[in-house]
């Protein structure tokens, strides 16, 4: 039953119409009776006060109530005013309360006139609602609303221009739940439909592992640097704190692999350390080294450093040292097995997919030598190399993830189990990576205290080299990659400096 509250009554005595003594009733009395019947939901009583009501008078009233899911109507009549000797009108305001959309105010005019010697309501569709004039209709439509909002780990919105948009947009369908919204629409023949009210449910909110301030710092560090990416991981948990990706040509820092260059020397160093080579051991770093009966390898600029400690050979990124030591102390299988321990050769279940990298088998000494310095056949993703840096910091390789562990399992499947690293190897690598920043290839670049890392410059045939820099500071590990950026020191380290100093 439609409940109608009559807020005010027609001001009696405010206006009087002089008509023949034979005219039944008065304008004010008829108006008051009509509003009272409307208040009660007495459509039949309303119709008896109307001059020649249309045959569908009751159907129109009941239909509008049912169509719009009207719970109640509040009416506030104004003052009766004369519009002629036998004509009058009462302006009124009303509020319909709709179940799905709440209060919907409207205003109308009740017109009256003397017909058949009696005061009658001169009804038209716009008496019910002004928008029903000229064949207009009012429709309540159900609309499907699906959406998801991915936010930071703190529950904040993802920073503007985060360079993570493509990853987040691809994730949204995983969390979008279809919900029903409503809209009230006015339709008039010959005119475009007009939306009057709308209710859209809020999108489903899902937290990622992205840190608001780390993501913002990573994005701003990449401003102005095209074809570049920064991946930041929390070593203690594997959570991806920042994923800023400006790589072009549809390349992805999470899924696409590139020659890692000298940052792969971290893996080769791990294999040599595990094989017994001490960081303090004196090793040769000639400008050129030739694998016996095979091809020569050169340092950058063919710099000859003579005898240096193994730790300094890493810090100075001596190609010749690593080729000689790898080809004389290791087999290709041993290097590949070490790479696999550190994440290579396996998918990474981040919630958005991902891979690490590969080092294919080889029995060619030249290819093995090239692989040992991150050239040859070995390839890696920036995500993979960030995970390597994180494993050095924490002593455990953990599968990086962008979502909660439960959501990662639902979307990507079970992650690879955590892999504890050899404690002595990890301790030695920490010292060697610190030496890179202290006096090696990343020295004097403005990096804050406590940073350890490794630069990389990966040659690409016929094109400019890729620039890399991996590292960590406290419980934060990172990989900076600039595709065809040139030198790791010149192109990648400055991005890391802006990132770390921006935190």
Short mmCIF file of C-alpha atoms in Angstrom, two decimals:
data_model
loop_
_atom_site.label_atom_id
_atom_site.label_comp_id
_atom_site.label_asym_id
_atom_site.label_seq_id
_atom_site.Cartn_x
_atom_site.Cartn_y
_atom_site.Cartn_z
CA UNK A 1 0.00 0.00 0.00
CA UNK A 2 1.43 3.35 -0.97
CA UNK A 3 1.91 5.47 2.15
CA UNK A 4 1.46 9.17 1.54
CA UNK A 5 2.15 11.89 4.08
CA UNK A 6 0.45 15.18 3.51
CA UNK A 7 2.85 17.70 4.95
CA UNK A 8 0.64 20.74 4.67
CA UNK A 9 -2.92 21.45 3.79
CA UNK A 10 -4.23 23.88 1.31
CA UNK A 11 -4.57 27.26 2.96
CA UNK A 12 -8.29 27.59 3.42
CA UNK A 13 -9.70 30.96 2.86
CA UNK A 14 -6.59 32.21 1.03
CA UNK A 15 -8.54 32.54 -2.16
CA UNK A 16 -12.24 32.57 -3.06
CA UNK A 17 -13.76 32.22 -6.47
CA UNK A 18 -17.06 33.87 -7.16
CA UNK A 19 -19.22 31.55 -9.22
CA UNK A 20 -22.89 30.85 -9.60
CA UNK A 21 -24.63 29.62 -6.48
CA UNK A 22 -25.37 26.51 -8.44
CA UNK A 23 -21.65 25.47 -8.70
CA UNK A 24 -20.93 22.60 -6.34
CA UNK A 25 -17.97 22.81 -3.98
CA UNK A 26 -14.99 25.13 -4.15
CA UNK A 27 -11.55 25.07 -5.73
CA UNK A 28 -9.86 24.90 -2.36
CA UNK A 29 -12.11 22.13 -1.14
CA UNK A 30 -11.62 20.03 -4.27
CA UNK A 31 -7.84 20.52 -4.14
CA UNK A 32 -7.72 19.58 -0.45
CA UNK A 33 -9.81 16.46 -1.09
CA UNK A 34 -7.60 15.45 -4.03
CA UNK A 35 -4.39 15.77 -2.01
CA UNK A 36 -5.98 13.90 0.89
CA UNK A 37 -7.00 11.02 -1.40
CA UNK A 38 -3.50 11.02 -2.90
CA UNK A 39 -2.15 10.89 0.64
CA UNK A 40 -4.20 7.79 1.43
CA UNK A 41 -3.35 6.12 -1.85
CA UNK A 42 -7.05 6.23 -2.72
CA UNK A 43 -6.74 6.33 -6.50
CA UNK A 44 -10.49 5.77 -6.90
CA UNK A 45 -11.23 8.79 -4.70
CA UNK A 46 -8.78 10.85 -6.75
CA UNK A 47 -10.48 9.76 -9.98
CA UNK A 48 -13.92 10.89 -8.71
CA UNK A 49 -12.53 14.43 -8.30
CA UNK A 50 -11.12 14.50 -11.83
CA UNK A 51 -13.08 15.77 -14.82
CA UNK A 52 -13.34 12.92 -17.29
CA UNK A 53 -10.38 10.87 -16.00
CA UNK A 54 -8.71 8.67 -18.65
CA UNK A 55 -9.61 5.02 -18.61
CA UNK A 56 -6.09 4.14 -17.45
CA UNK A 57 -6.03 6.70 -14.63
CA UNK A 58 -5.64 4.10 -11.88
CA UNK A 59 -3.22 2.02 -13.96
CA UNK A 60 -0.95 5.03 -14.50
CA UNK A 61 -0.72 5.74 -10.77
CA UNK A 62 -0.21 2.15 -9.70
CA UNK A 63 2.16 1.50 -12.60
CA UNK A 64 4.44 4.41 -11.73
CA UNK A 65 4.58 3.30 -8.10
CA UNK A 66 5.46 -0.25 -9.07
CA UNK A 67 7.84 0.68 -11.90
CA UNK A 68 9.90 3.06 -9.78
CA UNK A 69 9.65 1.02 -6.56
CA UNK A 70 8.12 3.97 -4.72
CA UNK A 71 7.96 3.47 -0.95
CA UNK A 72 6.26 6.74 -0.02
CA UNK A 73 5.30 10.17 -1.30
CA UNK A 74 5.40 13.43 0.63
CA UNK A 75 3.33 16.35 -0.74
CA UNK A 76 3.53 20.01 0.18
CA UNK A 77 0.75 22.07 -1.48
CA UNK A 78 1.25 25.77 -2.01
CA UNK A 79 -1.29 28.59 -2.10
CA UNK A 80 -4.35 28.31 -4.30
CA UNK A 81 -4.42 31.02 -6.96
CA UNK A 82 -7.01 32.11 -9.50
CA UNK A 83 -6.26 31.75 -13.18
CA UNK A 84 -9.69 32.84 -14.40
CA UNK A 85 -13.30 33.26 -13.29
CA UNK A 86 -13.82 29.49 -13.21
CA UNK A 87 -10.20 28.28 -13.10
CA UNK A 88 -7.56 27.91 -10.40
CA UNK A 89 -4.33 26.04 -9.68
CA UNK A 90 -2.28 24.87 -6.73
CA UNK A 91 1.49 24.51 -7.07
CA UNK A 92 2.92 21.74 -4.95
CA UNK A 93 6.23 20.11 -4.10
CA UNK A 94 6.74 16.44 -3.48
CA UNK A 95 9.33 13.84 -2.63
CA UNK A 96 9.06 10.25 -3.76
CA UNK A 97 11.20 7.82 -1.82
CA UNK A 98 12.51 5.09 -4.14
CA UNK A 99 13.72 1.82 -2.66
CA UNK A 100 16.95 1.69 -4.63
CA UNK A 101 17.69 5.38 -5.13
CA UNK A 102 16.37 7.15 -2.03
CA UNK A 103 14.55 10.47 -2.01
CA UNK A 104 13.63 11.97 -5.36
CA UNK A 105 12.14 15.49 -5.14
CA UNK A 106 9.75 16.81 -7.76
CA UNK A 107 7.36 19.76 -8.23
CA UNK A 108 4.01 19.98 -9.97
CA UNK A 109 0.83 21.96 -10.42
CA UNK A 110 -2.72 20.81 -9.71
CA UNK A 111 -5.08 22.58 -12.12
CA UNK A 112 -8.79 22.97 -11.41
CA UNK A 113 -11.82 24.29 -13.25
CA UNK A 114 -15.58 24.39 -13.17
CA UNK A 115 -17.02 21.61 -15.24
CA UNK A 116 -20.67 20.49 -15.26
CA UNK A 117 -21.39 23.04 -12.47
CA UNK A 118 -18.78 21.55 -10.13
CA UNK A 119 -15.15 22.21 -9.28
CA UNK A 120 -13.03 19.43 -10.77
CA UNK A 121 -9.37 18.57 -11.11
CA UNK A 122 -8.23 19.03 -14.70
CA UNK A 123 -5.87 16.09 -14.75
CA UNK A 124 -3.03 15.49 -17.22
CA UNK A 125 -0.08 13.06 -17.04
CA UNK A 126 2.21 15.88 -15.84
CA UNK A 127 -0.01 16.16 -12.73
CA UNK A 128 1.50 12.83 -11.70
CA UNK A 129 4.98 14.07 -12.62
CA UNK A 130 6.05 16.95 -14.93
CA UNK A 131 8.35 14.66 -16.94
CA UNK A 132 5.34 12.61 -18.09
CA UNK A 133 4.20 15.49 -20.30
CA UNK A 134 4.16 15.03 -24.10
CA UNK A 135 4.31 11.25 -23.93
CA UNK A 136 7.30 11.13 -21.61
CA UNK A 137 8.03 8.06 -19.52
CA UNK A 138 10.00 7.36 -16.35
CA UNK A 139 11.90 4.09 -16.14
CA UNK A 140 13.93 2.45 -13.39
CA UNK A 141 16.58 0.29 -15.04
CA UNK A 142 18.85 -2.27 -13.48
CA UNK A 143 22.44 -2.00 -14.65
CA UNK A 144 25.25 -4.47 -14.18
CA UNK A 145 28.25 -2.88 -12.53
CA UNK A 146 31.49 -4.79 -12.35
CA UNK A 147 34.77 -3.41 -11.23
CA UNK A 148 37.72 -3.73 -8.94
CA UNK A 149 40.00 -1.19 -7.39
CA UNK A 150 43.53 -2.32 -6.65
CA UNK A 151 45.20 -0.35 -3.89
CA UNK A 152 48.54 -0.27 -2.12
CA UNK A 153 49.42 -2.46 0.84
CA UNK A 154 48.46 0.47 3.06
CA UNK A 155 45.02 0.67 1.47
CA UNK A 156 45.80 3.90 -0.41
CA UNK A 157 45.14 4.59 -4.06
CA UNK A 158 48.02 3.68 -6.38
CA UNK A 159 50.11 6.83 -6.94
CA UNK A 160 49.32 8.83 -10.07
CA UNK A 161 51.47 7.97 -13.12
CA UNK A 162 52.84 4.93 -11.29
CA UNK A 163 53.95 3.10 -14.47
CA UNK A 164 52.27 0.02 -12.96
CA UNK A 165 48.93 0.68 -14.66
CA UNK A 166 49.19 -2.05 -17.30
CA UNK A 167 49.78 -4.73 -14.68
CA UNK A 168 46.98 -3.53 -12.43
CA UNK A 169 44.50 -3.23 -15.28
CA UNK A 170 45.25 -6.80 -16.33
CA UNK A 171 44.56 -7.91 -12.75
CA UNK A 172 41.22 -6.15 -12.34
CA UNK A 173 39.10 -8.90 -13.97
CA UNK A 174 40.36 -11.32 -11.32
CA UNK A 175 38.64 -9.29 -8.62
CA UNK A 176 35.74 -7.70 -10.47
CA UNK A 177 32.46 -8.94 -9.05
CA UNK A 178 29.27 -8.21 -10.95
CA UNK A 179 26.88 -6.19 -8.84
CA UNK A 180 23.55 -4.60 -9.69
CA UNK A 181 23.14 -0.87 -9.84
CA UNK A 182 20.08 1.21 -10.68
CA UNK A 183 19.34 4.27 -12.76
CA UNK A 184 16.22 6.38 -13.15
CA UNK A 185 15.80 7.53 -16.74
CA UNK A 186 13.48 10.07 -18.36
CA UNK A 187 12.49 9.36 -21.93
CA UNK A 188 10.65 11.84 -24.15
CA UNK A 189 9.83 10.99 -27.77
CA UNK A 190 12.27 12.64 -30.16
CA UNK A 191 14.78 13.47 -27.41
CA UNK A 192 17.76 11.56 -26.02
CA UNK A 193 17.17 9.68 -22.80
CA UNK A 194 18.18 11.61 -19.67
CA UNK A 195 19.56 9.99 -16.54
CA UNK A 196 17.95 11.49 -13.44
CA UNK A 197 19.37 9.37 -10.62
CA UNK A 198 21.93 6.59 -10.47
CA UNK A 199 23.34 4.27 -7.86
CA UNK A 200 26.49 2.36 -8.68
CA UNK A 201 27.93 0.00 -6.08
CA UNK A 202 31.51 0.63 -5.04
CA UNK A 203 34.14 -1.44 -6.79
CA UNK A 204 35.63 -4.40 -4.99
CA UNK A 205 38.82 -3.22 -3.28
CA UNK A 206 41.85 -5.50 -3.26
CA UNK A 207 45.19 -4.74 -1.67
CA UNK A 208 48.39 -5.40 -3.55
CA UNK A 209 51.85 -5.61 -2.00
CA UNK A 210 52.86 -2.31 -3.59
CA UNK A 211 54.04 0.28 -1.08
CA UNK A 212 52.64 3.73 -1.75
CA UNK A 213 55.84 5.63 -1.07
CA UNK A 214 58.17 3.06 -2.69
CA UNK A 215 56.01 2.88 -5.83
CA UNK A 216 55.90 6.67 -6.01
CA UNK A 217 59.68 6.91 -5.60
CA UNK A 218 60.27 4.26 -8.28
CA UNK A 219 57.95 5.97 -10.75
CA UNK A 220 59.49 9.40 -10.20
CA UNK A 221 62.97 7.88 -10.59
CA UNK A 222 61.93 6.77 -14.09
CA UNK A 223 60.42 10.09 -15.14
CA UNK A 224 62.14 11.18 -18.33
CA UNK A 225 63.82 7.79 -18.86
CA UNK A 226 62.18 5.89 -21.69
CA UNK A 227 62.32 2.12 -22.16
CA UNK A 228 63.18 1.47 -18.53
CA UNK A 229 61.92 -0.40 -15.49
CA UNK A 230 62.39 -0.62 -11.73
CA UNK A 231 61.39 -3.63 -9.63
CA UNK A 232 61.64 -3.40 -5.83
CA UNK A 233 61.20 -6.40 -3.53
CA UNK A 234 61.09 -6.83 0.25
CA UNK A 235 63.71 -9.57 0.80
CA UNK A 236 62.20 -10.84 4.06
CA UNK A 237 58.84 -11.68 2.44
CA UNK A 238 59.22 -11.59 -1.35
CA UNK A 239 56.56 -8.87 -1.60
CA UNK A 240 56.90 -6.61 -4.63
CA UNK A 241 57.01 -3.10 -3.17
CA UNK A 242 57.26 -1.31 -6.51
CA UNK A 243 56.80 -2.25 -10.15
CA UNK A 244 57.41 0.75 -12.38
CA UNK A 245 57.61 -0.33 -16.00
CA UNK A 246 58.18 2.02 -18.94
CA UNK A 247 59.50 -0.65 -21.30
CA UNK A 248 58.39 -0.09 -24.88
CA UNK A 249 57.27 -2.43 -27.67
CA UNK A 250 55.08 -4.42 -25.23
CA UNK A 251 58.07 -5.67 -23.29
CA UNK A 252 57.47 -6.60 -19.65
CA UNK A 253 59.87 -6.41 -16.71
CA UNK A 254 58.08 -9.42 -15.25
CA UNK A 255 57.76 -11.78 -18.21
CA UNK A 256 60.35 -10.87 -20.87
CA UNK A 257 63.99 -11.88 -20.70
CA UNK A 258 67.11 -9.99 -21.71
CA UNK A 259 70.84 -10.69 -21.60
CA UNK A 260 71.79 -9.71 -18.02
CA UNK A 261 75.39 -8.79 -18.66
CA UNK A 262 77.59 -8.40 -15.60
CA UNK A 263 74.80 -8.56 -13.02
CA UNK A 264 74.87 -12.29 -13.80
CA UNK A 265 78.38 -12.34 -12.35
CA UNK A 266 76.58 -12.52 -9.01
CA UNK A 267 75.47 -16.03 -9.98
CA UNK A 268 78.88 -16.94 -11.36
CA UNK A 269 80.52 -15.60 -8.18
CA UNK A 270 78.15 -17.73 -6.09
CA UNK A 271 79.18 -20.82 -8.06
CA UNK A 272 82.90 -20.01 -7.68
CA UNK A 273 82.57 -19.24 -3.96
CA UNK A 274 80.73 -22.50 -3.41
CA UNK A 275 83.50 -24.25 -5.35
CA UNK A 276 86.07 -22.89 -2.88
CA UNK A 277 87.34 -19.61 -4.34
CA UNK A 278 87.89 -17.16 -1.46
CA UNK A 279 86.87 -13.49 -1.88
CA UNK A 280 90.37 -12.47 -0.80
CA UNK A 281 92.14 -14.83 -3.22
CA UNK A 282 94.41 -13.06 -5.70
CA UNK A 283 93.28 -13.54 -9.30
CA UNK A 284 94.36 -12.13 -12.64
CA UNK A 285 92.46 -9.32 -14.35
CA UNK A 286 94.24 -8.82 -17.69
CA UNK A 287 92.84 -6.55 -20.37
CA UNK A 288 92.27 -9.61 -22.59
CA UNK A 289 91.96 -13.30 -21.80
CA UNK A 290 91.74 -16.06 -24.38
CA UNK A 291 90.29 -19.43 -23.50
CA UNK A 292 93.02 -21.86 -24.66
CA UNK A 293 92.44 -22.72 -28.32
CA UNK A 294 89.25 -20.62 -28.29
CA UNK A 295 88.06 -17.01 -28.48
CA UNK A 296 89.38 -13.99 -26.56
CA UNK A 297 87.38 -11.96 -24.03
CA UNK A 298 88.05 -8.33 -23.14
CA UNK A 299 87.47 -6.01 -20.23
CA UNK A 300 85.66 -2.76 -20.88
CA UNK A 301 88.30 -0.59 -22.53
CA UNK A 302 90.68 -3.57 -22.24
CA UNK A 303 91.76 -2.26 -18.83
CA UNK A 304 94.50 -4.44 -17.29
CA UNK A 305 94.31 -4.46 -13.50
CA UNK A 306 96.95 -7.10 -12.93
CA UNK A 307 96.48 -9.15 -9.76
CA UNK A 308 93.43 -8.24 -7.67
CA UNK A 309 91.34 -9.96 -5.03
CA UNK A 310 88.40 -11.93 -6.29
CA UNK A 311 86.14 -9.48 -4.44
CA UNK A 312 87.71 -6.57 -6.33
CA UNK A 313 87.48 -8.42 -9.63
CA UNK A 314 83.73 -8.49 -8.95
CA UNK A 315 83.69 -4.86 -7.83
CA UNK A 316 85.54 -3.73 -10.99
CA UNK A 317 83.50 -6.19 -13.11
CA UNK A 318 86.55 -7.89 -14.67
CA UNK A 319 85.24 -9.94 -17.59
CA UNK A 320 88.56 -11.65 -18.06
CA UNK A 321 88.74 -12.79 -14.44
CA UNK A 322 85.30 -14.33 -14.51
CA UNK A 323 85.81 -16.07 -17.85
CA UNK A 324 89.13 -17.55 -16.72
CA UNK A 325 87.95 -18.61 -13.28
CA UNK A 326 84.67 -20.07 -14.54
CA UNK A 327 86.19 -22.04 -17.41
CA UNK A 328 89.02 -23.42 -15.27
CA UNK A 329 87.19 -24.08 -11.99
CA UNK A 330 83.61 -24.89 -13.05
CA UNK A 331 81.68 -26.88 -15.58
CA UNK A 332 78.78 -25.44 -17.50
CA UNK A 333 76.48 -27.80 -15.57
CA UNK A 334 77.73 -26.45 -12.23
CA UNK A 335 77.05 -22.87 -13.30
CA UNK A 336 73.60 -23.75 -14.60
CA UNK A 337 72.76 -25.65 -11.40
CA UNK A 338 73.78 -22.59 -9.34
CA UNK A 339 71.63 -20.37 -11.54
CA UNK A 340 68.70 -22.71 -11.01
CA UNK A 341 69.21 -22.55 -7.23
CA UNK A 342 68.99 -18.76 -7.44
CA UNK A 343 65.69 -18.81 -9.34
CA UNK A 344 66.54 -19.52 -12.97
CA UNK A 345 64.67 -22.15 -14.93
CA UNK A 346 61.39 -21.77 -13.07
CA UNK A 347 58.17 -19.75 -13.42
CA UNK A 348 57.44 -17.11 -10.80
CA UNK A 349 53.93 -16.95 -9.35
CA UNK A 350 53.46 -13.25 -8.67
CA UNK A 351 49.71 -13.08 -9.26
CA UNK A 352 50.43 -11.53 -12.67
CA UNK A 353 52.57 -14.39 -13.92
CA UNK A 354 56.24 -14.04 -14.52
CA UNK A 355 59.47 -15.86 -15.21
CA UNK A 356 63.06 -15.68 -14.06
CA UNK A 357 65.47 -16.68 -16.76
CA UNK A 358 67.36 -19.52 -18.36
CA UNK A 359 70.88 -20.69 -18.92
CA UNK A 360 70.69 -23.41 -21.59
CA UNK A 361 73.10 -26.37 -21.51
CA UNK A 362 76.24 -26.00 -23.61
CA UNK A 363 79.39 -27.97 -24.29
CA UNK A 364 80.99 -25.08 -26.17
CA UNK A 365 83.76 -23.42 -24.07
CA UNK A 366 83.25 -20.11 -25.88
CA UNK A 367 79.54 -20.11 -25.07
CA UNK A 368 80.27 -21.14 -21.48
CA UNK A 369 82.71 -18.25 -21.13
CA UNK A 370 80.13 -15.83 -22.52
CA UNK A 371 77.43 -17.20 -20.21
CA UNK A 372 79.70 -16.67 -17.19
CA UNK A 373 79.63 -12.91 -17.79
CA UNK A 374 75.93 -12.70 -18.63
CA UNK A 375 76.23 -12.79 -22.41
CA UNK A 376 76.01 -15.93 -24.54
CA UNK A 377 72.69 -17.73 -24.14
CA UNK A 378 71.84 -16.72 -20.58
CA UNK A 379 68.82 -14.40 -20.23
CA UNK A 380 66.85 -13.01 -17.29
CA UNK A 381 63.93 -10.76 -16.42
CA UNK A 382 64.40 -7.64 -14.31
CA UNK A 383 62.06 -9.31 -11.80
CA UNK A 384 64.42 -12.29 -11.62
CA UNK A 385 67.48 -10.14 -10.96
CA UNK A 386 65.64 -8.20 -8.25
CA UNK A 387 64.90 -11.55 -6.60
CA UNK A 388 68.60 -12.46 -6.83
CA UNK A 389 69.55 -9.24 -5.03
CA UNK A 390 66.87 -9.94 -2.43
CA UNK A 391 68.26 -13.44 -1.86
CA UNK A 392 71.72 -12.01 -1.19
CA UNK A 393 70.28 -9.60 1.37
CA UNK A 394 68.08 -12.13 3.22
CA UNK A 395 69.98 -15.37 2.63
CA UNK A 396 66.84 -17.00 1.19
CA UNK A 397 65.44 -16.98 -2.33
CA UNK A 398 61.73 -16.22 -2.18
CA UNK A 399 59.25 -16.19 -5.02
CA UNK A 400 58.26 -12.54 -5.58
CA UNK A 401 54.55 -11.76 -5.35
CA UNK A 402 52.28 -8.79 -6.02
CA UNK A 403 49.27 -10.09 -4.10
CA UNK A 404 48.54 -11.97 -0.90
CA UNK A 405 49.79 -15.53 -0.78
CA UNK A 406 46.23 -16.86 -0.98
CA UNK A 407 45.37 -14.81 -4.08
CA UNK A 408 48.66 -15.76 -5.76
CA UNK A 409 47.83 -19.43 -5.26
CA UNK A 410 44.32 -18.89 -6.64
CA UNK A 411 45.48 -17.04 -9.75
CA UNK A 412 48.92 -18.44 -10.57
CA UNK A 413 49.09 -21.67 -8.57
CA UNK A 414 51.50 -22.77 -5.86
CA UNK A 415 54.69 -20.71 -5.66
CA UNK A 416 58.10 -22.31 -5.68
CA UNK A 417 59.20 -23.04 -2.12
CA UNK A 418 61.69 -20.76 -0.38
CA UNK A 419 65.28 -21.80 -1.01
CA UNK A 420 67.84 -21.15 1.77
CA UNK A 421 71.17 -20.05 0.31
CA UNK A 422 74.61 -21.24 1.45
CA UNK A 423 75.35 -18.95 4.41
CA UNK A 424 79.08 -18.57 3.64
CA UNK A 425 78.39 -17.81 -0.02
CA UNK A 426 75.79 -15.20 0.90
CA UNK A 427 78.06 -13.53 3.44
CA UNK A 428 80.86 -13.29 0.86
CA UNK A 429 78.49 -11.89 -1.80
CA UNK A 430 77.31 -9.19 0.60
CA UNK A 431 80.87 -7.98 1.04
CA UNK A 432 81.54 -8.11 -2.69
CA UNK A 433 78.38 -6.16 -3.55
CA UNK A 434 79.28 -3.57 -0.92
CA UNK A 435 82.68 -3.19 -2.59
CA UNK A 436 80.99 -2.35 -5.90
CA UNK A 437 79.44 0.74 -4.33
CA UNK A 438 82.41 1.55 -2.09
CA UNK A 439 85.16 1.60 -4.72
CA UNK A 440 83.93 -0.34 -7.73
CA UNK A 441 81.81 0.45 -10.76
CA UNK A 442 79.03 2.15 -8.72
CA UNK A 443 81.32 4.26 -6.52
CA UNK A 444 80.90 8.04 -6.21
CA UNK A 445 77.42 8.03 -7.76
CA UNK A 446 75.51 9.59 -4.87
CA UNK A 447 74.04 6.35 -3.55
CA UNK A 448 73.07 6.58 0.13
CA UNK A 449 75.01 4.77 2.84
CA UNK A 450 74.31 1.09 3.27
CA UNK A 451 73.67 0.30 -0.40
CA UNK A 452 75.29 -2.77 -1.95
CA UNK A 453 74.89 -3.67 -5.60
CA UNK A 454 76.20 -4.80 -8.96
CA UNK A 455 76.25 -2.97 -12.27
CA UNK A 456 75.77 -4.62 -15.61
CA UNK A 457 76.23 -3.66 -19.25
CA UNK A 458 74.85 -6.30 -21.58
CA UNK A 459 76.00 -6.15 -25.18
CA UNK A 460 73.33 -6.50 -27.85
CA UNK A 461 74.49 -7.25 -31.38
CA UNK A 462 73.88 -4.32 -33.70
CA UNK A 463 72.30 -2.15 -30.99
CA UNK A 464 73.23 -0.22 -27.90
CA UNK A 465 73.84 -2.26 -24.74
CA UNK A 466 71.26 -2.84 -22.01
CA UNK A 467 72.00 -1.11 -18.70
CA UNK A 468 71.46 -2.93 -15.38
CA UNK A 469 71.95 -2.26 -11.70
CA UNK A 470 70.81 -4.60 -8.94
CA UNK A 471 71.25 -4.14 -5.22
CA UNK A 472 69.74 -3.76 -1.79
CA UNK A 473 69.61 -1.55 1.25
CA UNK A 474 68.18 -2.87 4.52
CA UNK A 475 64.98 -4.84 3.78
CA UNK A 476 64.63 -3.48 0.25
CA UNK A 477 66.12 -5.02 -2.90
CA UNK A 478 65.88 -3.64 -6.40
CA UNK A 479 66.66 -4.06 -10.07
CA UNK A 480 66.99 -1.13 -12.45
CA UNK A 481 66.93 -1.95 -16.16
CA UNK A 482 67.24 0.42 -19.10
CA UNK A 483 66.74 -1.32 -22.42
CA UNK A 484 69.41 -0.15 -24.88
CA UNK A 485 70.45 2.39 -22.26
CA UNK A 486 74.19 1.88 -22.57
CA UNK A 487 76.43 1.62 -19.50
CA UNK A 488 75.00 0.30 -16.27
CA UNK A 489 76.98 2.89 -14.31
CA UNK A 490 75.88 5.81 -16.45
CA UNK A 491 72.26 4.83 -17.20
CA UNK A 492 71.00 2.52 -14.42
CA UNK A 493 72.85 3.66 -11.27
CA UNK A 494 71.47 7.24 -11.42
CA UNK A 495 67.92 5.83 -11.44
CA UNK A 496 68.71 3.78 -8.33
CA UNK A 497 70.18 6.88 -6.71
CA UNK A 498 66.94 8.81 -7.33
CA UNK A 499 64.87 5.87 -6.10
CA UNK A 500 66.77 5.39 -2.85
CA UNK A 501 67.19 9.05 -2.05
CA UNK A 502 63.51 9.56 -2.80
CA UNK A 503 62.37 7.16 -0.09
#
